[in-house]
mmCIF file of C-alpha atoms in Angstrom:
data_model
loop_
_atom_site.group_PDB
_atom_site.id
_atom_site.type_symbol
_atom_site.label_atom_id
_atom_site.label_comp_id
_atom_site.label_asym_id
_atom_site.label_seq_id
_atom_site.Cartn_x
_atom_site.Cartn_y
_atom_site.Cartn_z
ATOM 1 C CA UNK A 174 -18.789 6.684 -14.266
ATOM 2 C CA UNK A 175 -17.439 9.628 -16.065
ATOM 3 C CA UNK A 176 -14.089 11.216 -14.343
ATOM 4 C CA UNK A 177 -14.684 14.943 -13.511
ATOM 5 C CA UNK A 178 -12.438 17.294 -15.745
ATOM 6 C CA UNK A 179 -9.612 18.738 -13.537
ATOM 7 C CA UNK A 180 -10.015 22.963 -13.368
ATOM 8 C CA UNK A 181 -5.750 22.946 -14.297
ATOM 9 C CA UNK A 182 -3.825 20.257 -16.638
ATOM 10 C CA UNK A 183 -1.941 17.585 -14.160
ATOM 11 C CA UNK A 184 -3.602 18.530 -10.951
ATOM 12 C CA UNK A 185 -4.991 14.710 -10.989
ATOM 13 C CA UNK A 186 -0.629 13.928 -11.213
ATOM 14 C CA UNK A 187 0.138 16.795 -8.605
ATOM 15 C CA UNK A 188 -2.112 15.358 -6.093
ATOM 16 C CA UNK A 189 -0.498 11.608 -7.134
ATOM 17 C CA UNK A 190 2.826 12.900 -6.333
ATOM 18 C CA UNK A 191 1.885 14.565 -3.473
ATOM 19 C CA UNK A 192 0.124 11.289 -2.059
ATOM 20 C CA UNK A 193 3.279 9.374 -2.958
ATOM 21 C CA UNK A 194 5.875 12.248 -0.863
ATOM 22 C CA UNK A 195 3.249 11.846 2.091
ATOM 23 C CA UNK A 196 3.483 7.834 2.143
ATOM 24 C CA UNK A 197 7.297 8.299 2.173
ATOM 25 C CA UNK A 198 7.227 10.805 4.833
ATOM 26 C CA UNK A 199 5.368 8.633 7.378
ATOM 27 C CA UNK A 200 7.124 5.737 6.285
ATOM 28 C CA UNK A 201 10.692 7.345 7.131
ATOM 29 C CA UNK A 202 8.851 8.555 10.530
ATOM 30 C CA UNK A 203 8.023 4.961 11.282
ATOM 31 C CA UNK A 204 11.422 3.860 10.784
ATOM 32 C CA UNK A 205 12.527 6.446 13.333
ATOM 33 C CA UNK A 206 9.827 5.097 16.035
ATOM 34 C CA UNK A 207 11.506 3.574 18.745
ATOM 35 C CA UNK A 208 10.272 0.878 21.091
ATOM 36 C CA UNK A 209 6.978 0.589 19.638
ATOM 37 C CA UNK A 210 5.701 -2.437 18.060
ATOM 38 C CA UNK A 211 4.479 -2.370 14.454
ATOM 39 C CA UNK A 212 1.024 -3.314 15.856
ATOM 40 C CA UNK A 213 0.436 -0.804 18.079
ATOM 41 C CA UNK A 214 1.568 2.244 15.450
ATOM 42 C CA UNK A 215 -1.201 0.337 13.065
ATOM 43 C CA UNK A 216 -3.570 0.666 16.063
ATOM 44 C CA UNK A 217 -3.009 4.841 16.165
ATOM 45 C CA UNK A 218 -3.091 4.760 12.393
ATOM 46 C CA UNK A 219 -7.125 3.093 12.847
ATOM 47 C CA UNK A 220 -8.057 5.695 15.242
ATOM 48 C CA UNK A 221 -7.177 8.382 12.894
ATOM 49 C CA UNK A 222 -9.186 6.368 10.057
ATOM 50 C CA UNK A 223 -12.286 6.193 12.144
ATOM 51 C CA UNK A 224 -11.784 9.695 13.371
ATOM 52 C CA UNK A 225 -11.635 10.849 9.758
ATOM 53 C CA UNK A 226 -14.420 8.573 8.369
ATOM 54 C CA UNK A 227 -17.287 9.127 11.253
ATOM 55 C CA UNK A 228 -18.472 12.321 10.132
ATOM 56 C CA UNK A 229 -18.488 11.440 6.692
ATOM 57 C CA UNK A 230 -20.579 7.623 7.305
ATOM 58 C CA UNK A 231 -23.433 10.361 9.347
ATOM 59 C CA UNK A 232 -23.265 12.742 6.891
ATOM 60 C CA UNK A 233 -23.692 10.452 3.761
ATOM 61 C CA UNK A 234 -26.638 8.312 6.155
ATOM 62 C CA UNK A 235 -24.929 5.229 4.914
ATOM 63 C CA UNK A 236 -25.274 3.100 7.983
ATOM 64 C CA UNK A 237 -22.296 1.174 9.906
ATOM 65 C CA UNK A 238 -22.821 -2.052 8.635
ATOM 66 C CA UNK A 239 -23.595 -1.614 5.114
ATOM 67 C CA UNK A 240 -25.625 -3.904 2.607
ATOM 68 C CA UNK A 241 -26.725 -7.501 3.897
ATOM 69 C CA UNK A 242 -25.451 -8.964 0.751
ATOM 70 C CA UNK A 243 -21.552 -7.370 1.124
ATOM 71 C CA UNK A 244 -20.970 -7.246 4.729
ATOM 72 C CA UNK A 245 -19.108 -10.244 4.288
ATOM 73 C CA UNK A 246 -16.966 -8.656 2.095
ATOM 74 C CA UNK A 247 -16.733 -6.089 3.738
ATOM 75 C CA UNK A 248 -15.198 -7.393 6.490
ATOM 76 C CA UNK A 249 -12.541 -9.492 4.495
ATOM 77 C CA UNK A 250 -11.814 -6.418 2.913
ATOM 78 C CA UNK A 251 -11.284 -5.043 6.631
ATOM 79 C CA UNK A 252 -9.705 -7.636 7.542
ATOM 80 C CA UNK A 253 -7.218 -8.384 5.287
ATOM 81 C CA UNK A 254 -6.779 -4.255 4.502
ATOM 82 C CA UNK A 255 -5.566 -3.776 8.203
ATOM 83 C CA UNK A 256 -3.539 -7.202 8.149
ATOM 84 C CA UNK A 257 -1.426 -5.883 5.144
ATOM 85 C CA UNK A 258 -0.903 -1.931 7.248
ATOM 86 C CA UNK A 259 0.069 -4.312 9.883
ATOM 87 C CA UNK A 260 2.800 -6.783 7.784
ATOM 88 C CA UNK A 261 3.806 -3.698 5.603
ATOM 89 C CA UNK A 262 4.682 -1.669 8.994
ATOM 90 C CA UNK A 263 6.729 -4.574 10.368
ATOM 91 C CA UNK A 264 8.707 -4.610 7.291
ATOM 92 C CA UNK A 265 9.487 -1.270 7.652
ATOM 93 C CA UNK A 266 11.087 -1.427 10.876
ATOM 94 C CA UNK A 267 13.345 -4.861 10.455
ATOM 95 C CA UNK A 268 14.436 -4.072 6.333
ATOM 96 C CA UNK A 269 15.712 -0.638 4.636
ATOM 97 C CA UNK A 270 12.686 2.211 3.230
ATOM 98 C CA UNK A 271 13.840 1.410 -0.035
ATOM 99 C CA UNK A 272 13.442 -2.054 0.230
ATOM 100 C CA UNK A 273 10.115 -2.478 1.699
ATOM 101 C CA UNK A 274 8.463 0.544 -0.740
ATOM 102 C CA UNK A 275 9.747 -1.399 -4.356
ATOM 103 C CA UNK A 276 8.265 -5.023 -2.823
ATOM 104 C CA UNK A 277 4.699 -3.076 -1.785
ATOM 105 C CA UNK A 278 4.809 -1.877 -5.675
ATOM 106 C CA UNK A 279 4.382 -5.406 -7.064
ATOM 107 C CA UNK A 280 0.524 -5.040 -6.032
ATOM 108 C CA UNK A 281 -0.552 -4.372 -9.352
ATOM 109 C CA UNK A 282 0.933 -7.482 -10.690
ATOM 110 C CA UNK A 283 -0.426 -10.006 -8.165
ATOM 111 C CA UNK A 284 -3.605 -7.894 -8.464
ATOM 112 C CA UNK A 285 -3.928 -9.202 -11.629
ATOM 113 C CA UNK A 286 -2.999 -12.371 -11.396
ATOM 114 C CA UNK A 287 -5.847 -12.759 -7.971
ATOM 115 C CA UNK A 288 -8.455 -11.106 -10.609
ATOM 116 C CA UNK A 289 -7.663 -14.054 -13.109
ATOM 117 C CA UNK A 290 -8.164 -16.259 -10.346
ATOM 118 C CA UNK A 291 -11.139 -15.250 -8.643
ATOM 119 C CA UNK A 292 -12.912 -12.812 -11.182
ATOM 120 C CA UNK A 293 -12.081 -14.407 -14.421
ATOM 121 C CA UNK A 294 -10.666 -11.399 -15.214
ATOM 122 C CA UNK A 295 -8.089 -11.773 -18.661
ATOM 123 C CA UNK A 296 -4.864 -12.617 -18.106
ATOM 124 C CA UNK A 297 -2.542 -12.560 -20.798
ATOM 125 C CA UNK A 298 1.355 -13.925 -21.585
ATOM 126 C CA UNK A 299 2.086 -10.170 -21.242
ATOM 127 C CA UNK A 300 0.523 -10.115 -17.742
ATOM 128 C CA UNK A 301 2.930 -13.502 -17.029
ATOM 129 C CA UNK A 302 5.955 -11.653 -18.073
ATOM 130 C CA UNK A 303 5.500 -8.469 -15.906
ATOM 131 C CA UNK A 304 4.642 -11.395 -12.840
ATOM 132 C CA UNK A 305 7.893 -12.620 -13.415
ATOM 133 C CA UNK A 306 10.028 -9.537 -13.710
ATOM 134 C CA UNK A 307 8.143 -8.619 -10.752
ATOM 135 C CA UNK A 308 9.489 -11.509 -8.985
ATOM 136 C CA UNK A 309 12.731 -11.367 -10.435
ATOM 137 C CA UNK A 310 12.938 -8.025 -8.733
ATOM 138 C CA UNK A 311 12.022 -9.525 -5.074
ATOM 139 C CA UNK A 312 14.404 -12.118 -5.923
ATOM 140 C CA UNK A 313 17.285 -9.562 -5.753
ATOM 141 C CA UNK A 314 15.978 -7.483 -3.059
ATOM 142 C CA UNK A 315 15.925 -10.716 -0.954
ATOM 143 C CA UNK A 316 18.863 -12.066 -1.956
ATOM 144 C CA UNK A 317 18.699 -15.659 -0.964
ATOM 145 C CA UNK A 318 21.627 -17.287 -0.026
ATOM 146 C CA UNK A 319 21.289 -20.336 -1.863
ATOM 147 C CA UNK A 320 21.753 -17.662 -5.095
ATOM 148 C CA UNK A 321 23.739 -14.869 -3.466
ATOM 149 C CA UNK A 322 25.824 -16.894 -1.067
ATOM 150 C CA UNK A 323 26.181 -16.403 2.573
ATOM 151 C CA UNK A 324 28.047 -12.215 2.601
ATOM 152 C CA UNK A 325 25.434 -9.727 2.744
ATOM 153 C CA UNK A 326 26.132 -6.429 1.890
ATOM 154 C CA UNK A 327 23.586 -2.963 2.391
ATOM 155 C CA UNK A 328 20.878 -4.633 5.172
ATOM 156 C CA UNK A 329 20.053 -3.579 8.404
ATOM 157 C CA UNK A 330 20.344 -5.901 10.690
ATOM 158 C CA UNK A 331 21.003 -9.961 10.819
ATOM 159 C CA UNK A 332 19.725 -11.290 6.969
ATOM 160 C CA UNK A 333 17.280 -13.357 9.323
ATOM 161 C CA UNK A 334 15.812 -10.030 10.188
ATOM 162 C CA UNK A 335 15.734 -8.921 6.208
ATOM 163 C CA UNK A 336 14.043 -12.153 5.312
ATOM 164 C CA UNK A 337 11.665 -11.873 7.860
ATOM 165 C CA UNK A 338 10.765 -7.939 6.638
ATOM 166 C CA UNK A 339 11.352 -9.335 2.573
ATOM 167 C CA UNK A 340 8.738 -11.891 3.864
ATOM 168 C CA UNK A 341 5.864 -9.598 5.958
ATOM 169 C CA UNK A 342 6.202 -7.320 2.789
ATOM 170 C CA UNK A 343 5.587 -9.628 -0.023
ATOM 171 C CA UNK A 344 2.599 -10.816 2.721
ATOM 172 C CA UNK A 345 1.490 -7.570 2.850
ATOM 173 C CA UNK A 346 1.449 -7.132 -1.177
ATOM 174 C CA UNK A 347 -0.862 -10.286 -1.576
ATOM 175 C CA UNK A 348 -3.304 -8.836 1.123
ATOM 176 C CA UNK A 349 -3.674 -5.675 -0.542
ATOM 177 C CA UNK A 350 -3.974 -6.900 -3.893
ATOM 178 C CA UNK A 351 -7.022 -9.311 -2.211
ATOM 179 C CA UNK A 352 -8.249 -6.438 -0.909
ATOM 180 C CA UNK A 353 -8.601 -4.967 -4.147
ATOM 181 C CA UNK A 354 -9.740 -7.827 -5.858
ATOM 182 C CA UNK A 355 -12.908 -8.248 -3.233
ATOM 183 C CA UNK A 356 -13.368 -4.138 -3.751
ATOM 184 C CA UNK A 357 -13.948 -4.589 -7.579
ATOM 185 C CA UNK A 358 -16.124 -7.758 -6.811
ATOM 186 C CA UNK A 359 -18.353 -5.060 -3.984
ATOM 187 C CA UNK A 360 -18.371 -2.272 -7.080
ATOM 188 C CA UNK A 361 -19.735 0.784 -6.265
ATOM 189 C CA UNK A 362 -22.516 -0.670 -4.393
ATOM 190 C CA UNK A 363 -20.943 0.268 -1.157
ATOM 191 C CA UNK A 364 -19.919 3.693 0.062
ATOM 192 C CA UNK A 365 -16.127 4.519 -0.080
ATOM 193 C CA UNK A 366 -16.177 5.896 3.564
ATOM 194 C CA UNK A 367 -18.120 2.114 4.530
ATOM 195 C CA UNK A 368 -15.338 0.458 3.303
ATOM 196 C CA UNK A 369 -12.534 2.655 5.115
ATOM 197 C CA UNK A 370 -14.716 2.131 8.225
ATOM 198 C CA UNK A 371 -13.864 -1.603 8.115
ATOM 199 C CA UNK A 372 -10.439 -1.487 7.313
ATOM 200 C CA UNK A 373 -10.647 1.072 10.009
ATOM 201 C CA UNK A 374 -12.953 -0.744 12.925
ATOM 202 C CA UNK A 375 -11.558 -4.305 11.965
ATOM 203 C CA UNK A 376 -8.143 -3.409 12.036
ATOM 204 C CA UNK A 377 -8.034 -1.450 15.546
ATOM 205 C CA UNK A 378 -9.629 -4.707 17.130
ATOM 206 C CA UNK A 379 -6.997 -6.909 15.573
ATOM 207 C CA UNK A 380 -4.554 -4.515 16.608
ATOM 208 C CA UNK A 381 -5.834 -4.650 20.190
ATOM 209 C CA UNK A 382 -5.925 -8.164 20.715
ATOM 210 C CA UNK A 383 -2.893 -9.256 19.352
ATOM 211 C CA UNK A 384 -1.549 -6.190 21.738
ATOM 212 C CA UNK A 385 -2.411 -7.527 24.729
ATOM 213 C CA UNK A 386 -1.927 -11.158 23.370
ATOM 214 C CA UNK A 387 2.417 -10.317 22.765
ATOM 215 C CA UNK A 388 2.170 -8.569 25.680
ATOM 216 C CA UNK A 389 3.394 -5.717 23.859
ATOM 217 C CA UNK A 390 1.867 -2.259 25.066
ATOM 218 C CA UNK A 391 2.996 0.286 25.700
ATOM 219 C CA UNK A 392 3.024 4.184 25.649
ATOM 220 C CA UNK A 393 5.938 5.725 24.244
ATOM 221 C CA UNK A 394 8.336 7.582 26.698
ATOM 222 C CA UNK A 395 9.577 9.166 24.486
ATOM 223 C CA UNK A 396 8.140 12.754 23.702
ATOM 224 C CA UNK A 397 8.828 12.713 20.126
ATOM 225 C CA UNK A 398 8.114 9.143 19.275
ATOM 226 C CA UNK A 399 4.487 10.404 20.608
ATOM 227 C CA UNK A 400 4.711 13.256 18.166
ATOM 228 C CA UNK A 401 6.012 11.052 14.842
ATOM 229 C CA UNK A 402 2.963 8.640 16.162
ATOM 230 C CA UNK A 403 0.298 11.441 15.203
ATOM 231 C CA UNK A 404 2.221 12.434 12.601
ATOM 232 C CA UNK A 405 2.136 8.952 10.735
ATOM 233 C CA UNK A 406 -1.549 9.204 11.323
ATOM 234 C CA UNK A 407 -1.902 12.060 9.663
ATOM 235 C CA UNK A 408 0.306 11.948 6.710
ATOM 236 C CA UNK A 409 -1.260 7.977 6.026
ATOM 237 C CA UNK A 410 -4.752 10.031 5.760
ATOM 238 C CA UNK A 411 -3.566 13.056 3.786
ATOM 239 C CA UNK A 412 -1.797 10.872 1.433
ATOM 240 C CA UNK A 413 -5.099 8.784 1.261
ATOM 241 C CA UNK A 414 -7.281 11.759 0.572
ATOM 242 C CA UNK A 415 -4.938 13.262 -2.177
ATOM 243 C CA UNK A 416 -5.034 9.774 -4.195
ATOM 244 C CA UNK A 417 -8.762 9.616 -4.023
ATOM 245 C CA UNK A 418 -8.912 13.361 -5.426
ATOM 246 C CA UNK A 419 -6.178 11.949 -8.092
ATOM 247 C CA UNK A 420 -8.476 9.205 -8.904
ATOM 248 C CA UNK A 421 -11.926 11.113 -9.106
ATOM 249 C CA UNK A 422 -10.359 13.766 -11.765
ATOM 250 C CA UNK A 423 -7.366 11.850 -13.422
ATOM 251 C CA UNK A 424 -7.640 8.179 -14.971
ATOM 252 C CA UNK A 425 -6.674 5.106 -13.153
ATOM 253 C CA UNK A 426 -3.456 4.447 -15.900
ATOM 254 C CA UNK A 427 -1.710 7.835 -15.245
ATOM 255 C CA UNK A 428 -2.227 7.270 -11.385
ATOM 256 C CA UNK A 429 -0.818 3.732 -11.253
ATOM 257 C CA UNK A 430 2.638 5.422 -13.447
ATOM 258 C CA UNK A 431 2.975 8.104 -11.333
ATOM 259 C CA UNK A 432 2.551 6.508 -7.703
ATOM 260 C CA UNK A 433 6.023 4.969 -8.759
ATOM 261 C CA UNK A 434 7.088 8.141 -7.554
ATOM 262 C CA UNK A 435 7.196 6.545 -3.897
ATOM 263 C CA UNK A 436 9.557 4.515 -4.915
ATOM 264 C CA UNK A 437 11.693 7.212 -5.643
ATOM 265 C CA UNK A 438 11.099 9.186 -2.606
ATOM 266 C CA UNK A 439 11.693 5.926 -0.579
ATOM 267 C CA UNK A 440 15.354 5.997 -1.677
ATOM 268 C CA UNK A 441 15.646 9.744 -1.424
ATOM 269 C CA UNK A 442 14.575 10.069 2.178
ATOM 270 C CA UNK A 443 16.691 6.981 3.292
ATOM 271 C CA UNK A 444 20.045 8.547 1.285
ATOM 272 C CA UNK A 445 18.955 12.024 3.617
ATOM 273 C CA UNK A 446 17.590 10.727 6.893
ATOM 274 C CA UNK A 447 19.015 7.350 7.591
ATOM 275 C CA UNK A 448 22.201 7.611 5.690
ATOM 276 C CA UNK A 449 22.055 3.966 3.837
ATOM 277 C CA UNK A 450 22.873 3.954 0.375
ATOM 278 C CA UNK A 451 21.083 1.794 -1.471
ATOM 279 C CA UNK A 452 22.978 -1.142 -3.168
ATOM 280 C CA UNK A 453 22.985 -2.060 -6.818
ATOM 281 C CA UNK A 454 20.743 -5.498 -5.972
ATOM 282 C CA UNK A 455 18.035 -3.187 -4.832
ATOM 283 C CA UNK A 456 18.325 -0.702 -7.358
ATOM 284 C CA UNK A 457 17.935 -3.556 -9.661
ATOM 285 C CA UNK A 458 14.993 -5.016 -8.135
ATOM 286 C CA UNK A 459 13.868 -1.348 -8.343
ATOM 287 C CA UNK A 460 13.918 -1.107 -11.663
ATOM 288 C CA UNK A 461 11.975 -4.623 -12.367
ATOM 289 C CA UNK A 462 9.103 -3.965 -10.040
ATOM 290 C CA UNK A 463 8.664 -0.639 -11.227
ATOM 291 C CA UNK A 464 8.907 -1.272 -14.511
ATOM 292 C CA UNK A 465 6.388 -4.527 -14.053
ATOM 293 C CA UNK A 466 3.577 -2.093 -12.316
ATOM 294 C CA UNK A 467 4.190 0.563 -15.076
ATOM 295 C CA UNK A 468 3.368 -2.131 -17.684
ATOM 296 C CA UNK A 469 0.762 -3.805 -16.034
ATOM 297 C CA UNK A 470 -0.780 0.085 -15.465
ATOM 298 C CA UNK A 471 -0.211 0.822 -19.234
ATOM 299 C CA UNK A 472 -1.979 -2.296 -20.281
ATOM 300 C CA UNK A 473 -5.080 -1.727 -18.395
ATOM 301 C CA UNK A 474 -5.278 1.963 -19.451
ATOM 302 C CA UNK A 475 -4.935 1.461 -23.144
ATOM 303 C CA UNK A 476 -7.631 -1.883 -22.621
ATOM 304 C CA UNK A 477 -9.883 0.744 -20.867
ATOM 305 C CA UNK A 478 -9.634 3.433 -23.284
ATOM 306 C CA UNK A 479 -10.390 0.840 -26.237
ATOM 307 C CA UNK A 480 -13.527 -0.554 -24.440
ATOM 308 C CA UNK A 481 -14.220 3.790 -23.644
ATOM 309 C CA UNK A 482 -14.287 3.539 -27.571
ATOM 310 C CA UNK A 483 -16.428 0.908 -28.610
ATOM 311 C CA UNK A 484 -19.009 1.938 -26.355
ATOM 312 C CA UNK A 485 -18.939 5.518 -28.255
ATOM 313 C CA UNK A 486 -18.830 3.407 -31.366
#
């Protein structure tokens, strides 16, 4: 469909960046969470989806279960929407911001490469060379010791604890870019706010059970853990919002550039609020991941302007 005209120049980039500073802002509030399981500040994150989504599913009389034909993909896209909140939140709490954010931007690449696979999308040697810088990048942010040797310098924690984080992050990246994948094969034969409501539902069960299953909750006792709790909620769904506005008056190329912007935000707040300096490995993984979802962004805008053409042709 045809992208509605924004009323001001760069409000579709404003609300991008402001999406972006939101994601950060919960993200360095999760990292100052203490004694909560990753799991169970997922779980608060569902309730504030479902919260947020409810009115909209009665309002828009689209049902809770959607089409016959796509509930099945609708609840892989539930499923495997909560299980990367889930990994991605874990890797928050055992690796540094800055770390976790560049991995979670190689989603575009791996998007591509699951779209080659599944949809037959077209996947060029240009696509293969932003894969591998893309890896190359994860490669230094990992830092295996079989490359790097055995003295690790700028992690938190025991290296066992980064590889586990390096590991629940690139997890996370491949179930969000399946995710998005089984979203393009649903089209826009399914309400938005449907599709939220199964990340949503899906994920706040899976939550629940594997809860009880680790034995692991618990209320925080901690007054302001409580209060960082609501407000990870609530930044997750304002930065939500203000990238759907992004995308519904700005085109999807632009977006994609400018949500690299977390990236830089991610090593901002950790500089400010946790006081860990990034090192040069990461800021060199940095710049390959970044600069592999830029050109996999710019290559999918120029393809869709060209096909915008021949159609007008």
């Amino acid at each position: 469909g045809t992208k509605k005209k924004a009323k001001c120049p760069g409000l579709g980039l404003f609300y991008t960046i402001l999406s972006a500073f939101l994601f950060s802002v919960a993200s360095l509030f999760l990292k100052k969470i203490e004694d909560v399981h990753s799991v169970e500040v997922s779980a608060f994150r569902c309730v504030f989806q479902m919260a947020f989504v409810l009115p909209g599913l009665i309002y828009y009389k689209t049902g809770f279960l959607g089409p016959k034909g796509k509930r099945i993909f609708l609840f892989f896209r539930g499923f495997l929407g909560s299980t990367a909140m889930v990994l991605l939140y874990y890797a928050y709490q055992v690796m540094p911001l800055a770390d976790a954010t560049v991995i979670t931007f190689t989603s575009p690449v791996f998007t591509s490469l699951l779209a080659w696979i599944f949809l037959k999308e077209k996947y060029s040697l240009w696509d293969l060379l932003f894969t591998l810088f893309a890896i190359t990048g994860v490669i230094l942010i990992a830092r295996p010791p079989f490359l790097f040797g055995s003295h690790f310098t700028g992690i938190e924690g025991s290296y066992t604890d980064h590889l586990k984080g390096t590991i629940a992050a690139i997890a996370s990246t491949l179930s969000a870019a399946s995710t998005i994948v089984i979203l393009r094969k649903v089209g826009k034969s399914v309400h938005y706010f449907l599709s939220i409501w199964y990340y949503a539902v899906i994920g706040l069960i899976g939550c629940v059970i594997a809860l009880f299953v680790m034995n692991e909750w618990r209320l925080p006792h901690c007054g302001r853990d409580r209060v960082f709790l609501i407000l990870i909620g609530l930044l997750g769904l304002g930065g939500q919002i203000f990238l759907t506005k992004a995308l519904q008056i700005e085109k999807a190329g632009p977006v994609s550039i400018m949500r690299t912007m977390d990236v830089v935000f991610a090593f901002i707040l950790q500089v400010l609020f946790l006081n860990h300096l990034p090192t040069w490995w990461t800021v060199g993984g940095a710049l390959c991941v970044v600069a592999s979802s830029s050109g996999t962004a710019i290559r999918k805008w120029r393809h869709s302007v060209k096909k915008a053409k021949q159609r007008e042709i």
